[in-house]
Coordinates of C-alpha atoms and ligand atoms in Angstrom, one line a residue:
M1 CA 60.9 113.6 -15.2
S2 CA 61.6 109.7 -15.6
E3 CA 64.3 108.4 -13.5
K4 CA 66.2 107.6 -16.9
E5 CA 65.3 111.0 -18.2
A6 CA 66.3 112.3 -14.8
V7 CA 69.7 110.6 -15.3
R8 CA 70.6 112.0 -19.1
A9 CA 69.1 115.2 -18.3
R10 CA 71.9 115.0 -15.0
A11 CA 75.0 118.0 -15.8
P12 CA 78.2 116.3 -16.5
R13 CA 79.8 116.1 -12.9
A14 CA 83.1 117.0 -11.6
K15 CA 86.1 114.0 -11.7
I16 CA 85.8 113.2 -8.0
T17 CA 89.0 112.2 -6.7
A18 CA 89.8 111.0 -3.4
P19 CA 89.4 113.8 -1.1
A20 CA 86.7 115.3 -2.2
V21 CA 84.9 111.6 -1.3
I22 CA 86.5 112.4 2.4
E23 CA 84.9 115.7 2.2
M24 CA 81.7 113.3 1.7
K25 CA 81.5 112.0 4.5
R26 CA 82.0 115.4 6.2
R27 CA 79.1 116.9 4.7
G28 CA 76.9 113.6 5.9
E29 CA 76.5 112.6 1.8
P30 CA 76.7 108.4 1.3
I31 CA 78.6 107.7 -1.0
V32 CA 78.0 105.3 -3.5
V33 CA 80.1 102.4 -4.9
V34 CA 79.9 99.1 -7.6
T35 CA 81.9 97.0 -9.3
A36 CA 83.1 97.6 -13.3
Y37 CA 85.4 95.6 -14.8
D38 CA 84.4 96.6 -18.2
H39 CA 84.2 99.7 -20.3
P40 CA 80.4 100.2 -20.9
T41 CA 79.2 99.0 -17.2
A42 CA 81.9 102.2 -16.4
V43 CA 79.8 104.1 -18.9
I44 CA 76.8 103.2 -16.9
A45 CA 77.3 103.2 -13.1
D46 CA 79.0 106.4 -13.8
E47 CA 75.7 107.9 -15.3
A48 CA 74.0 106.4 -13.0
G49 CA 75.7 108.9 -10.6
V50 CA 77.6 106.1 -9.1
E51 CA 80.4 107.7 -6.9
I52 CA 83.2 105.3 -6.4
L53 CA 84.3 102.4 -9.4
L54 CA 86.1 100.2 -8.3
V55 CA 87.7 97.1 -10.3
G56 CA 87.6 94.9 -8.2
D57 CA 89.1 91.2 -7.5
S58 CA 86.1 89.5 -7.5
V59 CA 86.6 90.0 -11.3
G60 CA 87.5 86.7 -10.8
T61 CA 84.9 84.8 -9.9
V62 CA 82.0 87.0 -11.5
L63 CA 84.0 87.1 -14.6
L64 CA 86.5 84.8 -15.4
G65 CA 85.1 81.3 -13.5
Y66 CA 87.4 80.9 -10.7
E67 CA 86.4 79.8 -7.1
S68 CA 87.6 82.9 -4.7
T69 CA 89.6 84.9 -6.1
L70 CA 93.3 83.5 -5.0
P71 CA 94.0 83.4 -9.0
V72 CA 93.6 86.8 -9.8
T73 CA 96.4 88.3 -11.2
M74 CA 98.4 91.8 -11.7
E75 CA 98.0 91.3 -14.9
D76 CA 93.7 90.6 -15.0
I77 CA 93.6 93.5 -12.9
L78 CA 95.6 96.1 -14.8
H79 CA 93.2 95.2 -18.0
H80 CA 90.1 95.5 -16.5
T81 CA 91.5 98.5 -15.1
R82 CA 91.9 100.0 -18.2
A83 CA 88.9 98.9 -18.9
V84 CA 87.4 101.0 -17.0
A85 CA 89.6 104.0 -17.2
R86 CA 88.8 104.5 -21.1
A87 CA 85.4 105.5 -19.9
K88 CA 87.0 109.0 -18.9
P89 CA 84.0 108.6 -15.9
A90 CA 83.7 111.5 -13.7
A91 CA 84.0 108.4 -9.9
L92 CA 86.8 107.9 -8.6
V93 CA 88.5 104.3 -9.9
V94 CA 90.0 102.2 -7.4
A95 CA 91.6 98.6 -8.9
D96 CA 92.2 96.4 -6.1
M97 CA 95.7 94.5 -5.6
P98 CA 95.8 91.3 -6.2
F99 CA 96.9 88.2 -4.0
M100 CA 100.5 88.4 -3.7
S101 CA 101.2 91.6 -5.4
Y102 CA 101.7 93.6 -1.9
Q103 CA 102.5 90.7 0.6
V104 CA 105.8 89.7 0.2
S105 CA 107.4 93.1 0.5
V106 CA 106.6 97.2 0.8
E107 CA 108.7 97.6 -2.4
Q108 CA 106.9 95.0 -4.0
A109 CA 103.3 96.9 -3.2
V110 CA 104.5 100.3 -4.1
L111 CA 105.7 99.0 -7.5
N112 CA 102.9 97.2 -8.3
A113 CA 100.8 99.7 -7.0
G114 CA 102.0 102.2 -9.5
R115 CA 101.4 100.0 -11.8
L116 CA 98.0 100.4 -11.8
V117 CA 97.5 103.9 -11.8
Q118 CA 101.1 104.1 -14.7
E119 CA 99.8 101.3 -16.4
G120 CA 96.3 100.9 -15.9
G121 CA 94.9 104.9 -14.9
A122 CA 93.2 103.7 -11.7
D123 CA 92.8 106.6 -9.3
A124 CA 93.5 104.5 -6.7
I125 CA 93.8 101.6 -5.7
K126 CA 92.6 99.0 -3.1
L127 CA 94.4 96.4 -1.0
E128 CA 93.0 94.3 2.3
G129 CA 94.2 94.0 6.4
G130 CA 95.0 95.8 8.7
D131 CA 98.5 96.2 10.6
R132 CA 100.2 93.6 8.7
V133 CA 100.0 96.2 5.5
A134 CA 99.8 99.1 7.0
P135 CA 103.8 100.0 6.2
A136 CA 102.4 99.3 2.8
V137 CA 99.4 100.7 3.0
R138 CA 101.5 104.7 5.0
R139 CA 104.5 104.3 1.9
I140 CA 102.3 103.9 -0.6
V141 CA 100.5 107.2 0.5
E142 CA 103.2 108.8 0.6
I143 CA 104.2 108.4 -3.0
G144 CA 101.2 110.3 -3.8
I145 CA 98.8 107.1 -4.8
P146 CA 95.2 107.4 -2.3
V147 CA 94.8 103.8 -0.6
M148 CA 91.5 102.5 0.0
G149 CA 91.7 100.4 3.1
H150 CA 89.4 96.1 3.3
L151 CA 88.8 94.9 6.7
G152 CA 86.6 92.4 7.9
L153 CA 85.9 89.1 5.9
T154 CA 88.4 90.0 3.0
P155 CA 87.5 87.5 0.4
Q156 CA 91.8 87.2 -0.5
S157 CA 92.1 85.2 3.6
V158 CA 89.1 83.0 3.3
L159 CA 91.7 79.5 3.3
A160 CA 92.2 81.2 6.6
F161 CA 88.3 81.7 7.4
G162 CA 87.8 78.2 6.6
G163 CA 84.8 79.7 4.3
Y164 CA 83.1 83.3 4.1
K165 CA 82.2 83.5 7.2
V166 CA 80.8 86.9 9.1
Q167 CA 84.0 88.3 11.2
A168 CA 83.9 89.8 14.2
R169 CA 81.7 88.4 16.1
G170 CA 83.1 87.9 19.7
E171 CA 84.9 91.6 22.0
A172 CA 88.1 90.6 20.5
D173 CA 87.7 90.4 17.6
Q174 CA 86.2 93.7 17.3
E175 CA 88.3 96.0 19.2
R176 CA 90.9 94.8 17.2
L177 CA 89.4 95.8 13.8
A178 CA 88.6 99.2 15.2
R179 CA 92.4 99.1 16.3
E180 CA 93.1 98.4 13.0
A181 CA 90.7 100.8 11.1
R182 CA 92.7 103.2 13.4
L183 CA 95.6 102.5 12.4
L184 CA 94.5 102.4 8.6
E185 CA 92.8 106.3 8.7
E186 CA 96.7 107.1 10.4
C187 CA 98.8 105.5 7.3
G188 CA 97.1 107.8 5.2
C189 CA 94.0 105.3 3.5
F190 CA 91.1 108.0 2.5
A191 CA 88.2 105.2 2.9
L192 CA 87.7 101.8 4.6
V193 CA 86.0 99.4 3.2
L194 CA 84.1 96.9 6.0
E195 CA 83.2 93.4 4.9
G196 CA 80.7 91.3 7.1
I197 CA 80.9 92.4 10.3
P198 CA 77.7 93.5 12.8
A199 CA 76.3 96.4 11.4
R200 CA 77.2 97.4 15.5
L201 CA 80.4 97.1 14.8
G202 CA 80.1 99.0 11.6
Q203 CA 78.5 101.5 12.8
T204 CA 81.0 101.8 16.0
V205 CA 84.4 102.0 13.9
T206 CA 82.0 104.8 11.2
R207 CA 81.7 107.1 13.9
G208 CA 84.9 106.9 15.2
L209 CA 86.8 107.3 12.4
R210 CA 87.1 110.7 10.0
V211 CA 87.2 109.0 6.7
P212 CA 84.4 107.2 5.3
T213 CA 83.8 103.5 5.9
I214 CA 82.3 101.5 2.9
G215 CA 79.9 98.7 4.2
I216 CA 79.4 95.6 2.5
G217 CA 77.4 93.6 4.2
A218 CA 78.3 95.9 7.4
G219 CA 74.9 97.9 8.5
V220 CA 73.7 101.3 7.0
Q221 CA 75.8 103.5 9.1
C222 CA 78.4 103.3 7.4
D223 CA 79.1 106.9 5.3
G224 CA 78.9 104.5 1.9
Q225 CA 77.0 101.3 0.1
V226 CA 79.2 98.9 -1.6
L227 CA 78.3 96.4 -4.1
V228 CA 79.4 93.9 -7.0
S229 CA 77.5 95.0 -9.5
H230 CA 76.2 91.5 -11.0
D231 CA 75.1 91.2 -8.3
L232 CA 73.0 94.3 -7.5
L233 CA 72.2 93.4 -11.9
G234 CA 70.4 90.0 -10.7
L235 CA 74.1 88.7 -13.4
F236 CA 75.5 85.8 -11.5
L237 CA 75.4 82.8 -11.6
G238 CA 76.8 81.8 -7.9
R239 CA 76.4 81.8 -4.0
Q240 CA 73.8 85.3 -3.4
P241 CA 74.9 86.6 0.0
K242 CA 72.4 87.8 2.7
F243 CA 73.6 91.2 2.2
V244 CA 73.3 91.2 -1.7
R245 CA 70.0 93.6 -2.7
R246 CA 69.0 92.6 -6.1
Y247 CA 67.5 95.8 -8.8
A248 CA 67.2 94.0 -12.1
E249 CA 67.3 90.3 -12.8
L250 CA 69.3 90.6 -16.1
A251 CA 70.5 86.6 -17.0
D252 CA 66.4 86.2 -16.8
G253 CA 66.6 89.3 -19.9
M254 CA 69.5 87.9 -21.2
R255 CA 68.2 84.0 -20.6
E256 CA 65.0 85.4 -22.9
A257 CA 66.6 87.4 -25.8
Y258 CA 68.5 84.4 -26.1
A259 CA 65.8 81.7 -26.9
R260 CA 64.6 85.0 -28.8
F261 CA 67.7 84.6 -31.4
V262 CA 67.7 81.2 -31.2
A263 CA 64.0 81.0 -31.5
D264 CA 64.3 83.0 -34.9
V265 CA 67.3 82.2 -36.2
K266 CA 65.8 78.5 -36.6
A267 CA 63.1 78.9 -37.6
R268 CA 64.5 81.7 -40.1
R269 CA 62.9 84.9 -39.5
F270 CA 66.2 86.1 -39.2
P271 CA 67.5 88.4 -41.0
G272 CA 64.8 90.5 -41.9
D273 CA 64.4 92.5 -45.2
A274 CA 65.6 95.6 -42.1
E275 CA 68.4 94.0 -41.2
S276 CA 69.7 92.6 -44.5
Y277 CA 71.8 94.1 -47.8
Ligands
KIV1 O1 87.1 92.9 -4.7 C1 85.1 93.9 -5.2 O2 84.2 93.0 -5.4 C2 85.4 94.0 -3.0 C3 84.4 94.5 -2.9 C4 83.4 93.7 -2.5 C5 84.7 96.0 -2.2 O3 86.5 93.9 -2.4

């Protein structure tokens, strides 16, 4: 059976929940996460067996043409989360909280997390940071919204980092990150994204937690892995980080398809009889 046939033959999956994701770590089953910003991507990735669809604020750089994730708004994330949620995937839908939607106060963070669930249809939310977001995480979890944390190379801090650089290379920073990971677990996070950190640290943090770590440039020992869909599909035209593996070259396929359409229209080969009434 080909991989395509195997995907189509797969039995419908039960809805994946935040507790089910924790249970996957307990069973030692790797967790697969990709970004999704639109309905067809959500349907296709869900059919392929992805466990978590992340409506990342990377939508800003990947789809909207921004140079960073900082300009992304609540309205942007709501718009894309609705499109993904309408696919009714078995995968857990996690909506990213954009810059300035949770930093000002705990109250604002709770209200915005609530909007992503109530208006967007998200099953969970994600936010970046450790100590400084702990009170907000605690409160959001208390009201019943599952929270995914995010430590390491957190893109919303790109200005403070002075660029997209691997984080926590020194001993003090490593100790701080490991402590913040434990704090986020204690505050109730059901999973943590670890981005752009040494693989050895990814392994240490993973071993020290009950909840799963999802790595992106954090080594193979994390409990799961996440990639931006457009990166893995070869559809992103910007800078490609070292941690990306491309599983397709869709940009090449698109270029070729557009060029053939242009040639057919110019030569009056399209539409043919079959495409005409
Ligand atoms: O926004 C995003 O896509 C993310 C992932 C890279 C983890 O936060």
